[in-house]
mmCIF file of C-alpha atoms and ligand atoms in Angstrom:
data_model
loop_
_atom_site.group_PDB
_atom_site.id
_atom_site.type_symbol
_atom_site.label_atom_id
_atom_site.label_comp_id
_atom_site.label_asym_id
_atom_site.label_seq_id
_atom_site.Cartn_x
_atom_site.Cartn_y
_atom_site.Cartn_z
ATOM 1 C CA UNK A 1 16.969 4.123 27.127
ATOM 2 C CA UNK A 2 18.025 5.718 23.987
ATOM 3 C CA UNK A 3 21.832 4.978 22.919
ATOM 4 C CA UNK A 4 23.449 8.058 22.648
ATOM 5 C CA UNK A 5 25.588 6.435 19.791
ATOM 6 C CA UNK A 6 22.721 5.680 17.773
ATOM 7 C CA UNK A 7 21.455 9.026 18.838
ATOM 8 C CA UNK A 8 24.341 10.919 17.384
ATOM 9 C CA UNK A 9 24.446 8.620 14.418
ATOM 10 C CA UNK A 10 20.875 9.778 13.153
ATOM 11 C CA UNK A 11 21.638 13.445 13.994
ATOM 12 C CA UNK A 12 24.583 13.457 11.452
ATOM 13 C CA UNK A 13 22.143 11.642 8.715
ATOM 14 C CA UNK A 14 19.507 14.033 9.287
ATOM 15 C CA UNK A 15 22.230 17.121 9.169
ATOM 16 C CA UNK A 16 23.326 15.708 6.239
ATOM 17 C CA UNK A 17 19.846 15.308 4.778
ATOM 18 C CA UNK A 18 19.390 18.844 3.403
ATOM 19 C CA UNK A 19 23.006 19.179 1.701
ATOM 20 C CA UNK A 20 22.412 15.556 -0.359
ATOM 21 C CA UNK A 21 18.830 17.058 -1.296
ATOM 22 C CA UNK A 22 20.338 20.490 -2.088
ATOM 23 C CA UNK A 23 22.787 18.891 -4.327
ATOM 24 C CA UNK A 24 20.946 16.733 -6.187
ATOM 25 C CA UNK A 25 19.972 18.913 -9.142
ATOM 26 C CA UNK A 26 23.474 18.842 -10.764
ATOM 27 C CA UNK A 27 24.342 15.316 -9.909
ATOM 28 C CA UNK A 28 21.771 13.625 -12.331
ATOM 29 C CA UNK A 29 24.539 12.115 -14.779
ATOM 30 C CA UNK A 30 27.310 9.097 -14.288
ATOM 31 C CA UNK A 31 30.325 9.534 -12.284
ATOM 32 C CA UNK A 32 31.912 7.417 -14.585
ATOM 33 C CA UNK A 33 32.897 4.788 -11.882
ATOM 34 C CA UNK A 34 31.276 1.582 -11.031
ATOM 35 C CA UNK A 35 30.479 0.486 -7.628
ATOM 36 C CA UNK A 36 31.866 -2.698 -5.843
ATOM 37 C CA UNK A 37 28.620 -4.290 -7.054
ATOM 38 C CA UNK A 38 29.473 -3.710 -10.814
ATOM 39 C CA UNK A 39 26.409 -0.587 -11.272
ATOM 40 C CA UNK A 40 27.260 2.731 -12.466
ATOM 41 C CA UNK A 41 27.826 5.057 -10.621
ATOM 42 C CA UNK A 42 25.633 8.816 -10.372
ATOM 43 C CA UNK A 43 27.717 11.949 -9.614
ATOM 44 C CA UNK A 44 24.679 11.952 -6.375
ATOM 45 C CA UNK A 45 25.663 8.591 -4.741
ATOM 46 C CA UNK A 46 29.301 9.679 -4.861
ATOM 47 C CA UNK A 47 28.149 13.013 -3.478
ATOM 48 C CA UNK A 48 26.116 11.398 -0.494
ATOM 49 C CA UNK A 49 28.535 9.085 -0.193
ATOM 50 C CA UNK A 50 31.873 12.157 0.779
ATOM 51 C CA UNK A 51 29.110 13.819 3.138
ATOM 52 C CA UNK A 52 27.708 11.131 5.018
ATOM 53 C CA UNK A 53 31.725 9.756 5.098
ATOM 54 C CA UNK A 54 32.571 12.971 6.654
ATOM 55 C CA UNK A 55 29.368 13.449 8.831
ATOM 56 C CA UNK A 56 29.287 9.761 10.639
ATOM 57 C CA UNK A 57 33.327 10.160 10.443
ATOM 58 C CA UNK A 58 33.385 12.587 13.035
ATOM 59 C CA UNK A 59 30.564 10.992 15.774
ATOM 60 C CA UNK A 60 31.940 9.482 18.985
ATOM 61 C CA UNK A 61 31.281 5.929 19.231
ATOM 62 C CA UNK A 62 31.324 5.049 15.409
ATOM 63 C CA UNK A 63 34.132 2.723 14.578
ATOM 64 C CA UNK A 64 33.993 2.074 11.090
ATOM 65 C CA UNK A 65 32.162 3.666 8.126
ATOM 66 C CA UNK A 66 30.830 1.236 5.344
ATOM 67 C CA UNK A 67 29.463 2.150 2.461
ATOM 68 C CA UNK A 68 27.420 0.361 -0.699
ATOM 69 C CA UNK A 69 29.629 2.379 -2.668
ATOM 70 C CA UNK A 70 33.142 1.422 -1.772
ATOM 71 C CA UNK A 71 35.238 -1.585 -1.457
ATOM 72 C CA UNK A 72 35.917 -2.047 2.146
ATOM 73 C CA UNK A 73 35.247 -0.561 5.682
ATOM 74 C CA UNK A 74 37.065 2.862 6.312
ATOM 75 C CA UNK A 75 38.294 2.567 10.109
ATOM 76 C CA UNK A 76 36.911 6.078 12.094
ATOM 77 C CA UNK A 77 37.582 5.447 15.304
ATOM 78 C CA UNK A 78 36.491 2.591 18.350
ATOM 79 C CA UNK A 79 32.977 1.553 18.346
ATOM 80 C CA UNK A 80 29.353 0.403 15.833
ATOM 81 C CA UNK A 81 30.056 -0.317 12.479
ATOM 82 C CA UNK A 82 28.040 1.779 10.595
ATOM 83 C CA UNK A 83 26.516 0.673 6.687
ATOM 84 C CA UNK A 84 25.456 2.879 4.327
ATOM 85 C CA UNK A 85 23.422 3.365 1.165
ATOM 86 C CA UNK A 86 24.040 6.572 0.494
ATOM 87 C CA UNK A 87 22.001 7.189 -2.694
ATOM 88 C CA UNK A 88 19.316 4.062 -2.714
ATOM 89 C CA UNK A 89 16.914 4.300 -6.097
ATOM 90 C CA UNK A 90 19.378 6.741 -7.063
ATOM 91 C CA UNK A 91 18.277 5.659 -11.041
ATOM 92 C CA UNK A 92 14.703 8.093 -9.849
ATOM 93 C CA UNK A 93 17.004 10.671 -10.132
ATOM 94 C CA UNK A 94 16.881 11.552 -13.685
ATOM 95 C CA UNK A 95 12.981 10.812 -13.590
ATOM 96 C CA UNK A 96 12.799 13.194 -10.704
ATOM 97 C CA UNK A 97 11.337 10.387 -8.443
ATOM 98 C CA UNK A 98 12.016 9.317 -4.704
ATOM 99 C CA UNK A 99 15.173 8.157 -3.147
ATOM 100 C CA UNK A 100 16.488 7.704 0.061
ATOM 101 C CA UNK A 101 19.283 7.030 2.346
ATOM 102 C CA UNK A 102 19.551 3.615 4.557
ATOM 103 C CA UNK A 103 21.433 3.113 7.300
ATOM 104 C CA UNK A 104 22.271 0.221 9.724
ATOM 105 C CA UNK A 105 24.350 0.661 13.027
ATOM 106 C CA UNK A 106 25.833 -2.584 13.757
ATOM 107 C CA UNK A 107 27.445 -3.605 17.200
ATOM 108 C CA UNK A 108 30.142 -6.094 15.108
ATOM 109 C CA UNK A 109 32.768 -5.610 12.094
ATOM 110 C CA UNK A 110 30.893 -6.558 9.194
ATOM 111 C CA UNK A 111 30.275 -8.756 7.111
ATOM 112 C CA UNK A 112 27.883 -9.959 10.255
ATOM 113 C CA UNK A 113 24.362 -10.733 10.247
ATOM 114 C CA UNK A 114 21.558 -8.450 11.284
ATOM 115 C CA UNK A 115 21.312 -10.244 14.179
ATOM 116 C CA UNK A 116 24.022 -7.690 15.315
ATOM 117 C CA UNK A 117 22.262 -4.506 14.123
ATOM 118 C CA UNK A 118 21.255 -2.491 17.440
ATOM 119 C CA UNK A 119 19.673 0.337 15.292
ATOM 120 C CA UNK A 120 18.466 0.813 11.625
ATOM 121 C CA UNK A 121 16.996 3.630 9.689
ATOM 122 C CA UNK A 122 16.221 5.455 6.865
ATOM 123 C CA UNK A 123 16.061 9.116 5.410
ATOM 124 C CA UNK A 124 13.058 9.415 2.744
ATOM 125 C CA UNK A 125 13.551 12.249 0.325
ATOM 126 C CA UNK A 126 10.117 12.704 -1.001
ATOM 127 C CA UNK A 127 8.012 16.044 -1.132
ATOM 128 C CA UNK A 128 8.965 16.020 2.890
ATOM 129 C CA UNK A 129 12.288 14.834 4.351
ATOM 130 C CA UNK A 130 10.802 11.893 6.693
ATOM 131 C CA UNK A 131 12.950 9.596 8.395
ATOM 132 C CA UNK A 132 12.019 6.081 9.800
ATOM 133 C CA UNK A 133 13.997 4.655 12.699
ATOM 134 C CA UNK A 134 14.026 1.694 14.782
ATOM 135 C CA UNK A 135 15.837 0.760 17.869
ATOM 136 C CA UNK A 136 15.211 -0.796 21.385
ATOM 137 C CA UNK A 137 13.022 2.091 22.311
ATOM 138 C CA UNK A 138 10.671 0.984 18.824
ATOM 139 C CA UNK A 139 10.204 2.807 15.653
ATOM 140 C CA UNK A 140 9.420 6.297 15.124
ATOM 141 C CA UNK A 141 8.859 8.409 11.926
ATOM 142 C CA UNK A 142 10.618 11.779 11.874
ATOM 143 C CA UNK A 143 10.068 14.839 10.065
ATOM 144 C CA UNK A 144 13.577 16.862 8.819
ATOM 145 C CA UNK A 145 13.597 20.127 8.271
ATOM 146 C CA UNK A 146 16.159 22.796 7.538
ATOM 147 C CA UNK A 147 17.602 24.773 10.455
ATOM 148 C CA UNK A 148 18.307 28.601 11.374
ATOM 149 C CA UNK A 149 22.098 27.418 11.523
ATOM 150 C CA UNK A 150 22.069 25.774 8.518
ATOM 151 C CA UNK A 151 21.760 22.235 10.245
ATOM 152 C CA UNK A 152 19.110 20.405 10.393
ATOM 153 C CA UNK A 153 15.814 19.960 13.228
ATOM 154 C CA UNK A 154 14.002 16.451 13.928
ATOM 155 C CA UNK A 155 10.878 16.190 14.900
ATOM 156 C CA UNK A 156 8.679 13.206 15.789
ATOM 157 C CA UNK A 157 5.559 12.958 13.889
ATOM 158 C CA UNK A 158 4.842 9.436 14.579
ATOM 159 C CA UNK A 159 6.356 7.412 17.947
ATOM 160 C CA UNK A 160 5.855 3.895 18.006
ATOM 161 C CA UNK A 161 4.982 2.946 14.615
ATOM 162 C CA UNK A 162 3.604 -0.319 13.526
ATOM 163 C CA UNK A 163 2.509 -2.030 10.519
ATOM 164 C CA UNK A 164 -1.027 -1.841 10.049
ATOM 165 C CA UNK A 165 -3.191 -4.670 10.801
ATOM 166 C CA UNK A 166 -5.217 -4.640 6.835
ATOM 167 C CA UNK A 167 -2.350 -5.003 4.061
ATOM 168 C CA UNK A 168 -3.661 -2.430 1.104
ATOM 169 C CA UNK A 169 -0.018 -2.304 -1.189
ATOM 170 C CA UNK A 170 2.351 -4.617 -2.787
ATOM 171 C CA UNK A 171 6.015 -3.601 -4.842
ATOM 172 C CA UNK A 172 7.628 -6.030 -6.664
ATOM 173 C CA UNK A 173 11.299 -5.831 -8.175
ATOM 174 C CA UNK A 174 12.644 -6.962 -11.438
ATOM 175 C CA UNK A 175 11.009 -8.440 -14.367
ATOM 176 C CA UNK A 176 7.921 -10.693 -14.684
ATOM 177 C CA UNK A 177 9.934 -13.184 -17.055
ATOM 178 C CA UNK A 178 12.692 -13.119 -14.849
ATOM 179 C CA UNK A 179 10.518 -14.187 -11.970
ATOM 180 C CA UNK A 180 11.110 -18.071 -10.934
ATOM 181 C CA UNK A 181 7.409 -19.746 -11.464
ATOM 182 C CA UNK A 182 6.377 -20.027 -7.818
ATOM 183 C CA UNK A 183 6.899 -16.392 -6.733
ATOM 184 C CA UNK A 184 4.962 -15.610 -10.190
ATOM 185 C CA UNK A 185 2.324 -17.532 -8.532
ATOM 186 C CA UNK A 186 2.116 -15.679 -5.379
ATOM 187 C CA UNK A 187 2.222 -12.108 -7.303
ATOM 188 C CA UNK A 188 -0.766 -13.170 -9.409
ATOM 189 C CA UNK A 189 -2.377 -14.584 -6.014
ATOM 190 C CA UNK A 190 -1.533 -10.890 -4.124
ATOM 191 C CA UNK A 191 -2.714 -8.620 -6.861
ATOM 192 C CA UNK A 192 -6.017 -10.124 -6.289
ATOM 193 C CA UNK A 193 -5.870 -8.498 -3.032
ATOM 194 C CA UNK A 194 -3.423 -5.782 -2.843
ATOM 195 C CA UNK A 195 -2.657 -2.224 -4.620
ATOM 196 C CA UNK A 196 0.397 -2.135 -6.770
ATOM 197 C CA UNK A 197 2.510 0.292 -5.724
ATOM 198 C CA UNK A 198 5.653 0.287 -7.265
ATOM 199 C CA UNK A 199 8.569 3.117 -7.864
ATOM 200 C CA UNK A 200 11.548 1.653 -8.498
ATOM 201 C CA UNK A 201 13.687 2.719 -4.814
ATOM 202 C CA UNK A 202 13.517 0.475 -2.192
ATOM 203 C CA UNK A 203 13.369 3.140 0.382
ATOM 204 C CA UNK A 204 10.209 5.245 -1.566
ATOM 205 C CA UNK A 205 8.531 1.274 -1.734
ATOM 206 C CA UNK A 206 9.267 0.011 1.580
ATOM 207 C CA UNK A 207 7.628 3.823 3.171
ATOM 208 C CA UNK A 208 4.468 2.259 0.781
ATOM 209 C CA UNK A 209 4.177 -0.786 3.413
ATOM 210 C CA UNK A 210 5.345 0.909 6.867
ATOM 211 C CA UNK A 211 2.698 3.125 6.232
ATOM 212 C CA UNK A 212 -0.212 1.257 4.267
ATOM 213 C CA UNK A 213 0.588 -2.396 5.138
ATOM 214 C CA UNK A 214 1.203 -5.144 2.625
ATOM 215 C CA UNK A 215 4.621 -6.465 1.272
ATOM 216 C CA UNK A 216 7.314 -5.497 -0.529
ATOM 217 C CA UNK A 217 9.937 -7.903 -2.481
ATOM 218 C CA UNK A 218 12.399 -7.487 -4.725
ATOM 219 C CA UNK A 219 13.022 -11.502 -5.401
ATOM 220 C CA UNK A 220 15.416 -14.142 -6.411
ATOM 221 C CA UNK A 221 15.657 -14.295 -10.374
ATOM 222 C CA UNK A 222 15.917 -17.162 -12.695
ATOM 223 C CA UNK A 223 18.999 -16.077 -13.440
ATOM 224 C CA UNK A 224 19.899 -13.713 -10.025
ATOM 225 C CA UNK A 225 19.367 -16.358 -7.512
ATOM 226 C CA UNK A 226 20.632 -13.757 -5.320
ATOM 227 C CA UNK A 227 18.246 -10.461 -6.380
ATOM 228 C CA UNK A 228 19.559 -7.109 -6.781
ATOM 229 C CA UNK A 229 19.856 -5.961 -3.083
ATOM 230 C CA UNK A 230 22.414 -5.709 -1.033
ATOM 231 C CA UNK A 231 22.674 -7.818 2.123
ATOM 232 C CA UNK A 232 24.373 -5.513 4.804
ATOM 233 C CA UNK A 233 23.172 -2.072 3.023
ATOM 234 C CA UNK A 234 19.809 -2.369 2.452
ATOM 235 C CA UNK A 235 18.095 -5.767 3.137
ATOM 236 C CA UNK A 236 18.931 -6.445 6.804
ATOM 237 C CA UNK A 237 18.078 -2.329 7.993
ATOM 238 C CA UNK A 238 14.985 -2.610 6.503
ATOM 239 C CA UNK A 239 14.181 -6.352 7.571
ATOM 240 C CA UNK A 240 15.296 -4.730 10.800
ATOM 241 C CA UNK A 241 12.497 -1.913 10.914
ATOM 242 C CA UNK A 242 9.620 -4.037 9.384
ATOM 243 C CA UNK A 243 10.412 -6.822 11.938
ATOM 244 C CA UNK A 244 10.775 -4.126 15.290
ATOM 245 C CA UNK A 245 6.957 -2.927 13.598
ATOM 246 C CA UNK A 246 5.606 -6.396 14.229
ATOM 247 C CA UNK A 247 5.988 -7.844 10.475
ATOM 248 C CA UNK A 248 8.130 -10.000 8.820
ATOM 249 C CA UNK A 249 11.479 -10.255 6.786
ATOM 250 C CA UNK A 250 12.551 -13.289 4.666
ATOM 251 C CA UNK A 251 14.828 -14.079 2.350
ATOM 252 C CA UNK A 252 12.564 -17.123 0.910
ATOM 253 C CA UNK A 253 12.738 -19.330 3.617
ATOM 254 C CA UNK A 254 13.756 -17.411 6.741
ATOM 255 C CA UNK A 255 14.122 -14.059 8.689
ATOM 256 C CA UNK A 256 16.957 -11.979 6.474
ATOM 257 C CA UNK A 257 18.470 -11.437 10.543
ATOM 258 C CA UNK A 258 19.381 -14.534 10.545
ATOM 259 C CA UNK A 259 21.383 -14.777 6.743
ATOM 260 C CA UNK A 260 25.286 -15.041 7.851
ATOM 261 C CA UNK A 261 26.930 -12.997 4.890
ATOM 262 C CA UNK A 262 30.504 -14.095 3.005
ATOM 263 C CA UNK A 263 31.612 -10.841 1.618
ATOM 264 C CA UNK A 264 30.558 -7.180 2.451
ATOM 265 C CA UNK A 265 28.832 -6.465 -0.641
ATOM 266 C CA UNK A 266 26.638 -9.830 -0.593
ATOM 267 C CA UNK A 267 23.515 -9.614 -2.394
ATOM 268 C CA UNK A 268 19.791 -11.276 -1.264
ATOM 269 C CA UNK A 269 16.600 -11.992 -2.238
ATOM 270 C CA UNK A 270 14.281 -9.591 0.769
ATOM 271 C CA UNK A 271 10.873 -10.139 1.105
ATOM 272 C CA UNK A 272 9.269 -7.650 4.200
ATOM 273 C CA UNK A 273 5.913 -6.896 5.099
ATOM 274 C CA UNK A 274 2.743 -8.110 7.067
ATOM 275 C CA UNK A 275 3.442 -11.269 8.680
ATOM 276 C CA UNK A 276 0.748 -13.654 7.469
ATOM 277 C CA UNK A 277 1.949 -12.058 3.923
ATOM 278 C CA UNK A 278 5.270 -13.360 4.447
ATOM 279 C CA UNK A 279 4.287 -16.766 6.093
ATOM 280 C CA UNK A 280 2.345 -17.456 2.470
ATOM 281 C CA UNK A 281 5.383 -16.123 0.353
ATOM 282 C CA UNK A 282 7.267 -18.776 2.292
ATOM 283 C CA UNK A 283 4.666 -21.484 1.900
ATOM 284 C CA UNK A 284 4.547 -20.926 -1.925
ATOM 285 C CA UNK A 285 8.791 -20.904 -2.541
ATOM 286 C CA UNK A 286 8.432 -23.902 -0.970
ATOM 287 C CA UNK A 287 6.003 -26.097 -2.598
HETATM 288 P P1 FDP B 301 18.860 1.749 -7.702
HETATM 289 O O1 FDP B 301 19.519 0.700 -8.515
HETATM 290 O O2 FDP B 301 18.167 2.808 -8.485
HETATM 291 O O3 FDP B 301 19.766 2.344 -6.612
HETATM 292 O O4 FDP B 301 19.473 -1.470 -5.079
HETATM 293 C C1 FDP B 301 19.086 -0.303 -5.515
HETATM 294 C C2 FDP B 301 17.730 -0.178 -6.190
HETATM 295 O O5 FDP B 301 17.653 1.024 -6.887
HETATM 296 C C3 FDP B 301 16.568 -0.239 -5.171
HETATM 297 O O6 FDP B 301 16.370 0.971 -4.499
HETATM 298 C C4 FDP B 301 15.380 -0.633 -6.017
HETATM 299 O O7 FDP B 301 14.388 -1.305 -5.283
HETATM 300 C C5 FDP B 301 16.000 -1.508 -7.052
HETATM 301 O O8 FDP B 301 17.420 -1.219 -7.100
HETATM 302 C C6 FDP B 301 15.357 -1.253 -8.392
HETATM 303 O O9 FDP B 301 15.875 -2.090 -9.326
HETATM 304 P P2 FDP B 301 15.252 -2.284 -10.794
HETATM 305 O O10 FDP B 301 15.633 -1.033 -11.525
HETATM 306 O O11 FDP B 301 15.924 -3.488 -11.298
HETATM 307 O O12 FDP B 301 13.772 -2.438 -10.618
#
């Protein structure tokens, strides 16, 4: 049965979906702050940040709001942690290209693995406002639209959504030089076989693989052992969805669930997609 919590947590994202879209056009320049992870900061993730703040503030059942985009855990109440990426790809937004919003509702304080996540999801806003979610009932894809009053309707478009049996896309992250040799290796080995499809926000490229198949990475660097994403904010909700589909999440040598985190704003390599895509990214970091 659905948790009403988790429920109630992806009604106030998807109310909050239309205002962060409506905004967006005058929030293309810095803020002028960093984040906790050292990146400038747009005047859009600060913006989605203050209404998603206020938005999963207010639900019953949400104990703490965390965010990619600020220091430590603001306390809301008794109940899920819930972690945010307010803004992710937010760097599309002066190219005018996809972005999204990720979210993970976790039944522990964090820092905690994703073994403790009871719900993940993520808004997509593309030419349509889709959102993916996963939780013990499976994974559905939504469609959001604007409502009469000025909130926001969801409606299911797809219930019970898995990854598709034939991979057709890969995305890779970072630099080819910056690659280590043996994941160089396996991209040379999967653009054999695979369509690139690559835009530069982790939300827009994941959506590539939930809905074509194939695999998605954005690796560990020569000199980023860690990557570029962010443990609790984006790599475990998505590792989260693509496993409940039936695939796979790694962070080079095991589930990304399973990676127990040190600090809140941890980075990790992620590597998600088709299983037997995964199982050979694994076999080649290895060797
Ligand atoms: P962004 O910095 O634009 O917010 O972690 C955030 C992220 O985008 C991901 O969405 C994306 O996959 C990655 O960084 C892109 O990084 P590169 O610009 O280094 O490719």
């Amino acid at each position: 049965m659905t948790d009403p919590v988790v429920e109630a947590v992806f009604d106030a994202v998807a109310e909050t979906a239309p205002a962060i879209r409506d905004a967006l056009p005058g929030r293309r320049v810095e803020s002028g702050t960093e984040n906790p992870s050292g990146e400038t900061v747009l005047a859009g993730d600060v913006h989605a940040d203050k209404l998603l703040a206020e938005a999963l503030g207010e639900v019953d059942g949400v104990g703490s709001f965390v965010s990619e985009e600020r220091p430590e855990a603001v306390d809301v109440g008794e109940g899920y942690a819930v972690a945010i990426d307010p803004l992710d790809g937010s760097s599309n937004l002066r190219s005018n290209n996809t972005m999204g919003t990720v979210v993970g509702v976790y039944d522990a304080a964090l820092p905690t693995s994703g073994r403790d996540l009871v719900a993940a999801g993520y808004a997509l806003y593309g030419p349509i406002t889709t959102m993916v979610v996963a939780d013990g009932d499976g994974v559905r894809e939504e469609v959001v639209e604007r409502g009469d009053d000025g909130g926001a309707s969801r409606s299911v478009v797809v219930d019970d959504l898995t990854l598709p049996d034939e991979p057709t896309v890969y995305g890779f992250g970072g630099r080819v030089p910056d690659w280590p040799a043996a994941f160089r290796e396996y991209a040379r080995e999967v653009e054999d076989e695979l369509k690139l499809r690559y835009g530069g926000s982790m939300v827009g490229d994941v959506n590539q693989v939930v809905t074509y198949g194939g695999v998605f990475a954005y690796p560990a660097l020569v000199d980023a052992p860690e990557g570029k994403l962010r443990l609790s904010f984006e790599a475990n909700p998505i590792a989260y969805i693509i496993e409940a589909m039936g695939g796979a999440s790694s962070d080079g040598s095991g589930s990304i669930l399973d990676v127990e985190p040190e600090g809140l704003h941890d980075r990790v390599p992620l590597y998600v997609g088709t299983d037997r895509l995964i199982d050979r990214l694994e076999a080649a970091l290895d060797e």
